[in-house]
Short mmCIF file of C-alpha atoms and ligand atoms in Angstrom, two decimals:
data_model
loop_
_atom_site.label_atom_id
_atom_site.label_comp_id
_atom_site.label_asym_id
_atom_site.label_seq_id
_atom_site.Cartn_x
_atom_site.Cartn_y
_atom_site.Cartn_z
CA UNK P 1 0.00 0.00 0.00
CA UNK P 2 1.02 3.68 -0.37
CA UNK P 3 0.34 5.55 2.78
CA UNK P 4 0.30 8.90 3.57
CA UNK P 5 0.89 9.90 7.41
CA UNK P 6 0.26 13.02 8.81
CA UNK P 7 1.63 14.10 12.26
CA UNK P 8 2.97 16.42 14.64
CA UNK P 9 6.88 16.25 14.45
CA UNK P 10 7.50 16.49 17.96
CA UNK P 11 8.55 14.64 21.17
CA UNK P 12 5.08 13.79 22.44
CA UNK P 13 3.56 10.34 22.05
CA UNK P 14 1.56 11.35 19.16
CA UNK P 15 4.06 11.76 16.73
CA UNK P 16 5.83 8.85 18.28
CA UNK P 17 3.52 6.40 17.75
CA UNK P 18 2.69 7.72 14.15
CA UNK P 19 6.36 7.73 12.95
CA UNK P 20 7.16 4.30 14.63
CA UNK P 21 4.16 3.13 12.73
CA UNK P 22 5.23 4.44 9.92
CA UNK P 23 8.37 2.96 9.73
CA UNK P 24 7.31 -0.46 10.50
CA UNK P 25 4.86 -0.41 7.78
CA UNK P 26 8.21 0.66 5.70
CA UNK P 27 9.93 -1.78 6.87
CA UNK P 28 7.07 -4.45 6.29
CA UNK P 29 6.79 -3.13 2.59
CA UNK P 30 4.42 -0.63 2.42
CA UNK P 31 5.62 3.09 0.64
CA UNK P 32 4.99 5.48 3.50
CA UNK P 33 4.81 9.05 2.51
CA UNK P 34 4.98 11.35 6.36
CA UNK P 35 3.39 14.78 6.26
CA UNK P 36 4.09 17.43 8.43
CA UNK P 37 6.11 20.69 9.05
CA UNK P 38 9.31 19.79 10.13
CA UNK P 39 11.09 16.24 9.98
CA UNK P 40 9.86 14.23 12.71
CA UNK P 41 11.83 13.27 15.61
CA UNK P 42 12.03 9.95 15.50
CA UNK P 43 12.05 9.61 11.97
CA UNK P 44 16.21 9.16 11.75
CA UNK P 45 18.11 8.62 9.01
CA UNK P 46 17.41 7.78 5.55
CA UNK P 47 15.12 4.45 5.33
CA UNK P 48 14.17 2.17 1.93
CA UNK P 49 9.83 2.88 1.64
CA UNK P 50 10.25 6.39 3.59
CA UNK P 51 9.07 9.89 2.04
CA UNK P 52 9.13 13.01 3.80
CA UNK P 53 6.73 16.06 2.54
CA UNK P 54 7.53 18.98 4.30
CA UNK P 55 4.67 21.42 4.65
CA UNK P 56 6.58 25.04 4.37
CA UNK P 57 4.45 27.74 5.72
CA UNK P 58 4.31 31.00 4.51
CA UNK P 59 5.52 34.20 6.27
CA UNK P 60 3.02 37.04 4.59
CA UNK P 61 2.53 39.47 6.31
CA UNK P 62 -0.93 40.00 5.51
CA UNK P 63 -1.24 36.56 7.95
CA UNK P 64 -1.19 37.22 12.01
CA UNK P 65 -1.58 33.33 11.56
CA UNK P 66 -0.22 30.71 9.57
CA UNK P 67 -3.06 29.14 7.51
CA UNK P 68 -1.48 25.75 8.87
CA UNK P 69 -4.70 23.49 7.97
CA UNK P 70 -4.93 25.14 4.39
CA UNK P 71 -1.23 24.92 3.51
CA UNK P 72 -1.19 21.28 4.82
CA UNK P 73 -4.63 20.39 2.65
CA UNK P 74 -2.54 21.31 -0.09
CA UNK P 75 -0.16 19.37 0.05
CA UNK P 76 -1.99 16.52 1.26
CA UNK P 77 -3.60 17.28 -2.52
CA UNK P 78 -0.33 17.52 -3.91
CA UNK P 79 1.34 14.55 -2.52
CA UNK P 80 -2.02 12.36 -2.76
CA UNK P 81 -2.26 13.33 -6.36
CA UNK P 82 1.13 12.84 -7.19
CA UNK P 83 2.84 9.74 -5.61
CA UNK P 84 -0.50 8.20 -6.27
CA UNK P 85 -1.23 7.48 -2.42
CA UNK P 86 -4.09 4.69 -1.49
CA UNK P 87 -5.38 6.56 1.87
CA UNK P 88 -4.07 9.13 4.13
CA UNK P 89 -3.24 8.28 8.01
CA UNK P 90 -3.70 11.53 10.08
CA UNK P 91 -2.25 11.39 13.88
CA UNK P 92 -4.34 13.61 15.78
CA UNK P 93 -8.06 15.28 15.30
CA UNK P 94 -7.04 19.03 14.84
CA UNK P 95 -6.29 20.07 12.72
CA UNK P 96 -5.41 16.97 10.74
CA UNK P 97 -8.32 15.34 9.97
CA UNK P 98 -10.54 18.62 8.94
CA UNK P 99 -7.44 19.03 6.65
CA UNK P 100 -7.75 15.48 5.32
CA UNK P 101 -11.60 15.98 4.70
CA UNK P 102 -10.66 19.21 2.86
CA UNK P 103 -8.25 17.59 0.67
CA UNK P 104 -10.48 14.19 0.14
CA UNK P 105 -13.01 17.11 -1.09
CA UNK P 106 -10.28 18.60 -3.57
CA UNK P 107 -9.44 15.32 -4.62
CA UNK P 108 -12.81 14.55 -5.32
CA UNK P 109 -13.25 17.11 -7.57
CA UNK P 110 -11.13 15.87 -9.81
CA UNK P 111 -12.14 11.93 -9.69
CA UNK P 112 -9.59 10.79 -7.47
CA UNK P 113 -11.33 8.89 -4.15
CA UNK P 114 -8.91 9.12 -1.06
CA UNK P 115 -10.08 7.25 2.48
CA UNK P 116 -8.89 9.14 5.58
CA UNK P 117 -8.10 7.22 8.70
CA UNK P 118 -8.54 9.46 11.84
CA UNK P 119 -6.30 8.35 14.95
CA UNK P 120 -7.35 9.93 18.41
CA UNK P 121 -4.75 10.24 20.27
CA UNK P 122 -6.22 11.87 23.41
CA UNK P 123 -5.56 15.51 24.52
CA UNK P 124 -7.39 16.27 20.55
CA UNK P 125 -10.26 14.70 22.65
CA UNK P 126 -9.99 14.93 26.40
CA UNK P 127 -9.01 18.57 26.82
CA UNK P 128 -8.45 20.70 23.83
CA UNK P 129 -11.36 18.63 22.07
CA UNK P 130 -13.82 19.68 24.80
CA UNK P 131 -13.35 23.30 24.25
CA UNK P 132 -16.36 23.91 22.70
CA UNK P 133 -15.36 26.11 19.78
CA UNK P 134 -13.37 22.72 18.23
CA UNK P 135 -16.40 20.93 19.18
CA UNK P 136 -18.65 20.97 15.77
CA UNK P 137 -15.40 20.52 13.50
CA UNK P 138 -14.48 17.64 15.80
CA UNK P 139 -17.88 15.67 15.04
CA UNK P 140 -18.07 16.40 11.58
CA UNK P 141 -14.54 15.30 10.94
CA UNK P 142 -15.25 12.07 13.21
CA UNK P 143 -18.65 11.81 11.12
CA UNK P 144 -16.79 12.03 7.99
CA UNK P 145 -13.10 10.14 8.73
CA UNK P 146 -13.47 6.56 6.57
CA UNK P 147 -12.44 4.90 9.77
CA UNK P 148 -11.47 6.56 13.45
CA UNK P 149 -9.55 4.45 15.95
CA UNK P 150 -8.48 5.22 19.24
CA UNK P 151 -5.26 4.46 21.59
CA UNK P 152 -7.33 2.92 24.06
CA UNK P 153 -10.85 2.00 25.60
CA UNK P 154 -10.84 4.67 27.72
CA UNK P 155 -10.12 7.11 24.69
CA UNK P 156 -12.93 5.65 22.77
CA UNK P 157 -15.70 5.84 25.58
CA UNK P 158 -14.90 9.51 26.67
CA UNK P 159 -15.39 10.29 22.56
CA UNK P 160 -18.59 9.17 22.59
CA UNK P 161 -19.31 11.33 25.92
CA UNK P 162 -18.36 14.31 24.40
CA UNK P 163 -18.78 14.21 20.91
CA UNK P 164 -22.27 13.82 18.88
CA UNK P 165 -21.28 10.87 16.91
CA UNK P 166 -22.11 7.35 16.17
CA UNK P 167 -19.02 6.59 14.50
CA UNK P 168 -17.90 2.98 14.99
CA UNK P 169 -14.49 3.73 16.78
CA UNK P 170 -11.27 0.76 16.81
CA UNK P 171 -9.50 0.31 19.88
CA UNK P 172 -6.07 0.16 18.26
CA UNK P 173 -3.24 0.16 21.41
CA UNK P 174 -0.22 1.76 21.41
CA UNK P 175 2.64 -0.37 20.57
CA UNK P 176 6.41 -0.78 21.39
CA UNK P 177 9.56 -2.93 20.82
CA UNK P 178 10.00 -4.57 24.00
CA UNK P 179 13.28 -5.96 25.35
CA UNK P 180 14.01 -10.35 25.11
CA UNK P 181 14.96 -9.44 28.83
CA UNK P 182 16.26 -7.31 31.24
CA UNK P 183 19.09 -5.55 30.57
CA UNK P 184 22.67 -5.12 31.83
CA UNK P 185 23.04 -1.81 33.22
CA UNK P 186 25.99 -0.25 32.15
CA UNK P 187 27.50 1.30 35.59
CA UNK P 188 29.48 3.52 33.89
CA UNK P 189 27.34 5.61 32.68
CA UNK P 190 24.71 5.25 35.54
CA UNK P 191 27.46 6.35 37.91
CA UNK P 192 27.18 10.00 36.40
CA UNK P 193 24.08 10.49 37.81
CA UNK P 194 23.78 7.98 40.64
CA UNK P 195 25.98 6.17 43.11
CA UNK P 196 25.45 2.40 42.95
CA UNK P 197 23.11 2.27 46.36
CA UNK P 198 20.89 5.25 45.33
CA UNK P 199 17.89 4.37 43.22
CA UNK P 200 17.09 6.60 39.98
CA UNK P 201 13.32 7.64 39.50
CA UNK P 202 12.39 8.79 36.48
CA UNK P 203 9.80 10.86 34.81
CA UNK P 204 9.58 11.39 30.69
CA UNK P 205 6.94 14.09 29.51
CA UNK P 206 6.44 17.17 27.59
CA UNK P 207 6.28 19.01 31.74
CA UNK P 208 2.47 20.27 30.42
CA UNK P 209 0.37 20.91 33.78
CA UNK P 210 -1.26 17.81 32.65
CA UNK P 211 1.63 15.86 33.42
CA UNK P 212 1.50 17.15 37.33
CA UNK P 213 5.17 17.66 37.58
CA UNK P 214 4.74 19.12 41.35
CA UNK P 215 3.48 15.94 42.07
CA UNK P 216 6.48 14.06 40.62
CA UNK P 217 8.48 16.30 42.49
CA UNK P 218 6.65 15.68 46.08
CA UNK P 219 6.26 12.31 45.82
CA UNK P 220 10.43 11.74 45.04
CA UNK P 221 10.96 14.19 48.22
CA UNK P 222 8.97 11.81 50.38
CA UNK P 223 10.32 8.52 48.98
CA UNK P 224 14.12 10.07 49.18
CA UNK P 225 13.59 11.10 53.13
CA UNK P 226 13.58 7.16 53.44
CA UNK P 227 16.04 6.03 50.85
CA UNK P 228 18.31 8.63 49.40
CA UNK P 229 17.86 8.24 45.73
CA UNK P 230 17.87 10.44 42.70
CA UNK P 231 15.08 11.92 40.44
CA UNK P 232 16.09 12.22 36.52
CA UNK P 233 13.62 14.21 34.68
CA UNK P 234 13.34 14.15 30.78
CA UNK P 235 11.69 16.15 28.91
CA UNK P 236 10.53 19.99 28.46
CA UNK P 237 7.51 22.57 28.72
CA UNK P 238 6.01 25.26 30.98
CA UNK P 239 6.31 23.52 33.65
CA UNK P 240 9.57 22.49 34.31
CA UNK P 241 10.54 26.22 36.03
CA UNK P 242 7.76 25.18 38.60
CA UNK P 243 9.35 21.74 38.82
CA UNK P 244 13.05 23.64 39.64
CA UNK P 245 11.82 25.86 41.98
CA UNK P 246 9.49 23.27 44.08
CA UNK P 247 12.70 21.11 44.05
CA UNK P 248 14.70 23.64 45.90
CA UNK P 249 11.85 24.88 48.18
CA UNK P 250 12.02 20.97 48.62
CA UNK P 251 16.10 21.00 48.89
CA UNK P 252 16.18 18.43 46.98
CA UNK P 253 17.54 20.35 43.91
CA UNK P 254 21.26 18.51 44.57
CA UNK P 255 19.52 15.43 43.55
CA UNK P 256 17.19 16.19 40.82
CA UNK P 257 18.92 16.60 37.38
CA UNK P 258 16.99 18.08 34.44
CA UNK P 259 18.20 15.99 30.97
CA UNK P 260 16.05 18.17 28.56
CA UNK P 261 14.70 16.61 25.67
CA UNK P 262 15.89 13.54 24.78
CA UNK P 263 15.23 11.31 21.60
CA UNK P 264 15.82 8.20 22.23
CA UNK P 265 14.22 7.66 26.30
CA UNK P 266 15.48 3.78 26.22
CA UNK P 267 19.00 5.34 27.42
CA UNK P 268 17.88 7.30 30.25
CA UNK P 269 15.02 4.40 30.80
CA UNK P 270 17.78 1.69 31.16
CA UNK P 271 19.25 3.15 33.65
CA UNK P 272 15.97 4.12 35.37
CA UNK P 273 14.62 2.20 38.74
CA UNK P 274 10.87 3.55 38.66
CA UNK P 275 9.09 6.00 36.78
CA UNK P 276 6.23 7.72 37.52
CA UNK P 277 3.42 9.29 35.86
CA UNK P 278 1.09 11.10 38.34
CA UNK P 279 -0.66 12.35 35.00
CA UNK P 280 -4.03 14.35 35.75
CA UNK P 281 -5.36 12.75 32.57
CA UNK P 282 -3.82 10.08 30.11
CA UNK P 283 -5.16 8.37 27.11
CA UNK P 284 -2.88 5.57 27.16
CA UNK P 285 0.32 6.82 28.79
CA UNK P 286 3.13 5.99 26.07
CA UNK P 287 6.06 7.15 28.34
CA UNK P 288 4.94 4.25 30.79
CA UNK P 289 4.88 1.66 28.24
CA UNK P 290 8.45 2.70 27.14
CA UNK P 291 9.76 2.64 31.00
CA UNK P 292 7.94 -1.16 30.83
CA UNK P 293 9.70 -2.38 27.68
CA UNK P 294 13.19 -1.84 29.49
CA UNK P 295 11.67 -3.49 32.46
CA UNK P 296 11.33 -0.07 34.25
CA UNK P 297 7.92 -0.75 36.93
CA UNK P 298 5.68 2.45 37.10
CA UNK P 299 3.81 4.24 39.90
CA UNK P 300 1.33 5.97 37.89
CA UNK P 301 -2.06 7.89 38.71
CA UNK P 302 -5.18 5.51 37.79
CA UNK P 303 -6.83 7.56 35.21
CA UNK P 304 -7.89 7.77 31.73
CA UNK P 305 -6.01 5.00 29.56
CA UNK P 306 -3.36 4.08 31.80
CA UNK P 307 -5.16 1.14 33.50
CA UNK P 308 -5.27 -0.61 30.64
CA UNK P 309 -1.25 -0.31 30.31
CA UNK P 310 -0.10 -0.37 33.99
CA UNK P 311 -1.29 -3.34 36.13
CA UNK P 312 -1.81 -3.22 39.56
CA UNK P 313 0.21 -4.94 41.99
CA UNK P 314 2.35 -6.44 38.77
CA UNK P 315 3.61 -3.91 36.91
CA UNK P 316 3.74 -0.92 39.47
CA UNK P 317 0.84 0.22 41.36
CA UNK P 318 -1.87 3.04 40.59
CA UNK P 319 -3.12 5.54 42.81
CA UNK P 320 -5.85 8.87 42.66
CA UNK P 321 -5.01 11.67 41.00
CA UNK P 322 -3.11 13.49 43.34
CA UNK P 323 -2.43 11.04 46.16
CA UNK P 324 1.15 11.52 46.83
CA UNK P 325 1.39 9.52 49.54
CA UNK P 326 0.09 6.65 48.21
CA UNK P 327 2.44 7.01 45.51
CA UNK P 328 5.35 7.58 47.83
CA UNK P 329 4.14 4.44 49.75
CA UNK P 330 4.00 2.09 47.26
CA UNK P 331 7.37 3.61 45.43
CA UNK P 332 9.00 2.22 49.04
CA UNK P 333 7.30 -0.72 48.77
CA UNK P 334 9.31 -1.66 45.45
CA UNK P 335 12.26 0.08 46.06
CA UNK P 336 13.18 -1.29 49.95
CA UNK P 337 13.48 -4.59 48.52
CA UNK P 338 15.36 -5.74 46.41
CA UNK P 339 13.81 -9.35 45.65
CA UNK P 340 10.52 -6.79 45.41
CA UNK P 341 12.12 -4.79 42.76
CA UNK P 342 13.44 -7.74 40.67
CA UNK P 343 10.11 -9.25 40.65
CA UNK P 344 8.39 -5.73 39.56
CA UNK P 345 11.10 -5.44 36.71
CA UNK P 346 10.45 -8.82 35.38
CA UNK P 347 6.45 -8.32 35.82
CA UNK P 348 7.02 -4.57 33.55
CA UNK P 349 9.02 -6.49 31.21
CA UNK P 350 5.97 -8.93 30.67
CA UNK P 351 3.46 -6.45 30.39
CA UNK P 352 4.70 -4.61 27.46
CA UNK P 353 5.02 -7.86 25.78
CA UNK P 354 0.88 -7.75 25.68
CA UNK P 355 1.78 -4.07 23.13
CA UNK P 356 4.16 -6.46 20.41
CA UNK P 357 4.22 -3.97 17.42
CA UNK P 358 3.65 -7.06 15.03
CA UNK P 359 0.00 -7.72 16.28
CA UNK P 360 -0.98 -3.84 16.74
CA UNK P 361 0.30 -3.20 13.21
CA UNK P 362 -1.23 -5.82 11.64
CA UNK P 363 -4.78 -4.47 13.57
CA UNK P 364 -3.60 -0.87 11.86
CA UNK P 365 -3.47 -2.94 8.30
CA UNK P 366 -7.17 -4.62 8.64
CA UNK P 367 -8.57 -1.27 8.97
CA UNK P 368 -6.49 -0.03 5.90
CA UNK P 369 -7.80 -2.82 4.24
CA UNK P 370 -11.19 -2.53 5.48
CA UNK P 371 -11.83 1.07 4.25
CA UNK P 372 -10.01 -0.05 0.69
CA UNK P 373 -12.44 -2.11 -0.05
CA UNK P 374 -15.15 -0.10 1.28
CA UNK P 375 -13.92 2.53 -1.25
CA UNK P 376 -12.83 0.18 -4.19
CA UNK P 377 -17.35 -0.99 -4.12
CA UNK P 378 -18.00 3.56 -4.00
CA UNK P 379 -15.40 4.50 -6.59
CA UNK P 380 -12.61 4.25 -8.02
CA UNK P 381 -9.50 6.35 -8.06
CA UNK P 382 -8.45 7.59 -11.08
CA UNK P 383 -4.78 9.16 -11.23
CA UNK P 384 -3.99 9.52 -14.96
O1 LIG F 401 0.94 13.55 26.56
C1 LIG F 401 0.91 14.55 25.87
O2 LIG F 401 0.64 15.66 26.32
C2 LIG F 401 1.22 14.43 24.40
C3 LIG F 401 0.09 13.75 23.69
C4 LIG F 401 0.25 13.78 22.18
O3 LIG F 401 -0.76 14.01 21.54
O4 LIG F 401 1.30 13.58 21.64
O5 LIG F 401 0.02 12.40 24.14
C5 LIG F 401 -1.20 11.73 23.94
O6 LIG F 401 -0.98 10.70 22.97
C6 LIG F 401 -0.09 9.66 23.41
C7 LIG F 401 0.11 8.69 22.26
O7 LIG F 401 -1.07 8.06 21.89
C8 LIG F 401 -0.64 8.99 24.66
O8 LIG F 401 0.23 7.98 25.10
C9 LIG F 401 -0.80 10.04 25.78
O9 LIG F 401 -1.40 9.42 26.89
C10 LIG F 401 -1.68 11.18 25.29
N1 LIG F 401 -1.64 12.25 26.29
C11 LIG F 401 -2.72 12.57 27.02
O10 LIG F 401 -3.80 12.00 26.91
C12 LIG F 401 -2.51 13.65 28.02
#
């Protein structure tokens, strides 16, 4: 198949899970074709089945704005039209899929049929989606999508709460590349940020108030008044200057360390102890799953998504929104011991052998397939 994706570029899970789907269908045969305004992070190096369209916005003055969604349904046209694509992929509700239905239109207009797929990815639903000025473009572009799947069940049922749509909806998890087993931690480089008795916590996130960073600070504080450890936080956003200053209000700042971004989490992950992901809100909880796959367990908060990724009592332990103590508790719990901690590491491991990339991709390819057909009975597409 020739697929085109569309996506945000950036760090957050989104674009993740949209360019590490993309390349696996690349690397499974498919000709992917990514869309977007600047080369996506994860995207690498030059790849056999990978094309990159880079949406370049304009800079007239005329526009306070950049007419993103208009510049970006043109090129959808272009690219569509051009490398002959079968359907279009878009990551993310807004302002992706009104721009897909915008292009389909276009393309329609000149008697070429393209199926969108619509993934929700969450904060296009649970937060920015419920701001009721997105709301009607939301529903018609659901209404409209050729198929809509979301991250998780949790995704799915708070769509049909908010949104005026009977849209069948796929459940289509997350995915990652888990590791055959633990690994070896290489001491070395641990000992830069660590000494070999101190635990590292981690915490991986775009530091959006969302994410509850004071929390993740709090909840370290407590657990490091009973075992000294460290805190290693990844990542960037407006909330990481709250984060700094809590931590030396705390004085704890000597042993929290601020990475920044980084692109490739397994390295900070593997040489990570717990993570945690107090999240307000959380369609699935990506960052969790990748701290799993490296046998990493998680303290999490129990809403949203991330129940269906974290399990309790096997994989870490889940908690209220908010409920630092409980977090700080049960962060002892599977730190004091270390036949505790072994177990938990294994039991992570495990779990994010239930998200094997080969079975969600191939779940990604029915629905592909699905909507072809569906589209092959309407019309047909006609390129030359
Ligand atoms: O977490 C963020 O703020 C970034 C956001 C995004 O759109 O990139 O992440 C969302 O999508 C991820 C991938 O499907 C999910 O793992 C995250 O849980 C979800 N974030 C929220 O729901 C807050």
């Amino acid at each position: 198949m020739k697929i085109g994706i569309v996506l945000y570029p950036t760090f957050g899970g989104s674009g993740v899970v949209a360019t590490e789907l993309g390349k696996a269908l690349a690397a499974k045969g498919h000709e992917v074709h990514f869309i977007t305004y600047s080369q996506p992070v994860r995207l690498g190096s030059f790849r056999e089945n990978i094309f990159y369209h880079e949406v370049s916005l304009t800079d007239y003055p005329l526009f306070e704005f950049q007419p993103y969604e208009t510049l970006l349904a043109s090129k959808m046209v272009d690219v569509v039209k051009y490398e002959k694509l079968d359907l279009l992929h878009v990551h993310y509700a807004i302002p992706h899929a009104s721009a897909a239905y915008m292009a389909q239109q276009i393309l329609k207009s000149q008697n070429i049929d393209i199926p969108f797929i619509t993934t929700l990815h969450g904060t296009d639903i649970t937060l920015v989606g419920r701001d009721p000025s997105f709301e009607p473009v939301i529903t018609f572009c659901l209404n409209q999508s050729n198929a809509v799947t979301s991250v998780s069940q949790s995704l799915k049922d708070e769509t049909y709460q908010h949104f005026d749509t009977v849209r069948a909806i796929h459940v289509i998890p997350n995915f990652i590349e888990s590791y055959d087993e633990l690994p070896v931690i290489n001491l070395e480089k641990r000992r830069r940020y660590a000494s070999d008795n101190e635990p590292i916590i981690t915490h991986i996130s775009n530091f959006r108030k969302v994410k509850r960073i004071e929390d993740v600070v709090k909840i370290f504080a407590k657990v490091n008044e009973e075992i000294p450890c460290k805190l290693l936080l990844a990542g960037d956003g407006p909330e990481r200057p709250v984060a700094e200053k809590l931590a030396r209000d705390l004085k704890v700042c000597n042993r929290v360390i601020f990475v920044g971004k980084v692109r490739d989490t397994a390295h900070v992950l593997e040489m990570s102890d717990l993570f945690l992901l107090p999240s307000e809100t959380e369609s699935f909880g990506l960052a969790a799953l990748e701290a799993m796959a490296v046998g990493v367990p998680v303290i999490s908060s129990n809403t949203g998504g991330i129940p269906e990724v974290n399990v309790e009592g096997f994989s870490g332990y889940l908690s209220n929104v908010g409920d630092i103590d409980s977090m700080a508790k049960n962060a002892l719990h599977i730190l004091k011991d270390p036949q505790t901690h072994l177990q938990f590491r294994k039991n992570a491991l495990t779990r994010s052998k239930d998200f094997k990339l080969e079975s969600i991709l191939s779940m990604y390819e029915k629905v592909y397939e699905a909507v072809l057909n569906e589209c092959s009975e309407v019309g047909k597409r006609i390129y030359d």
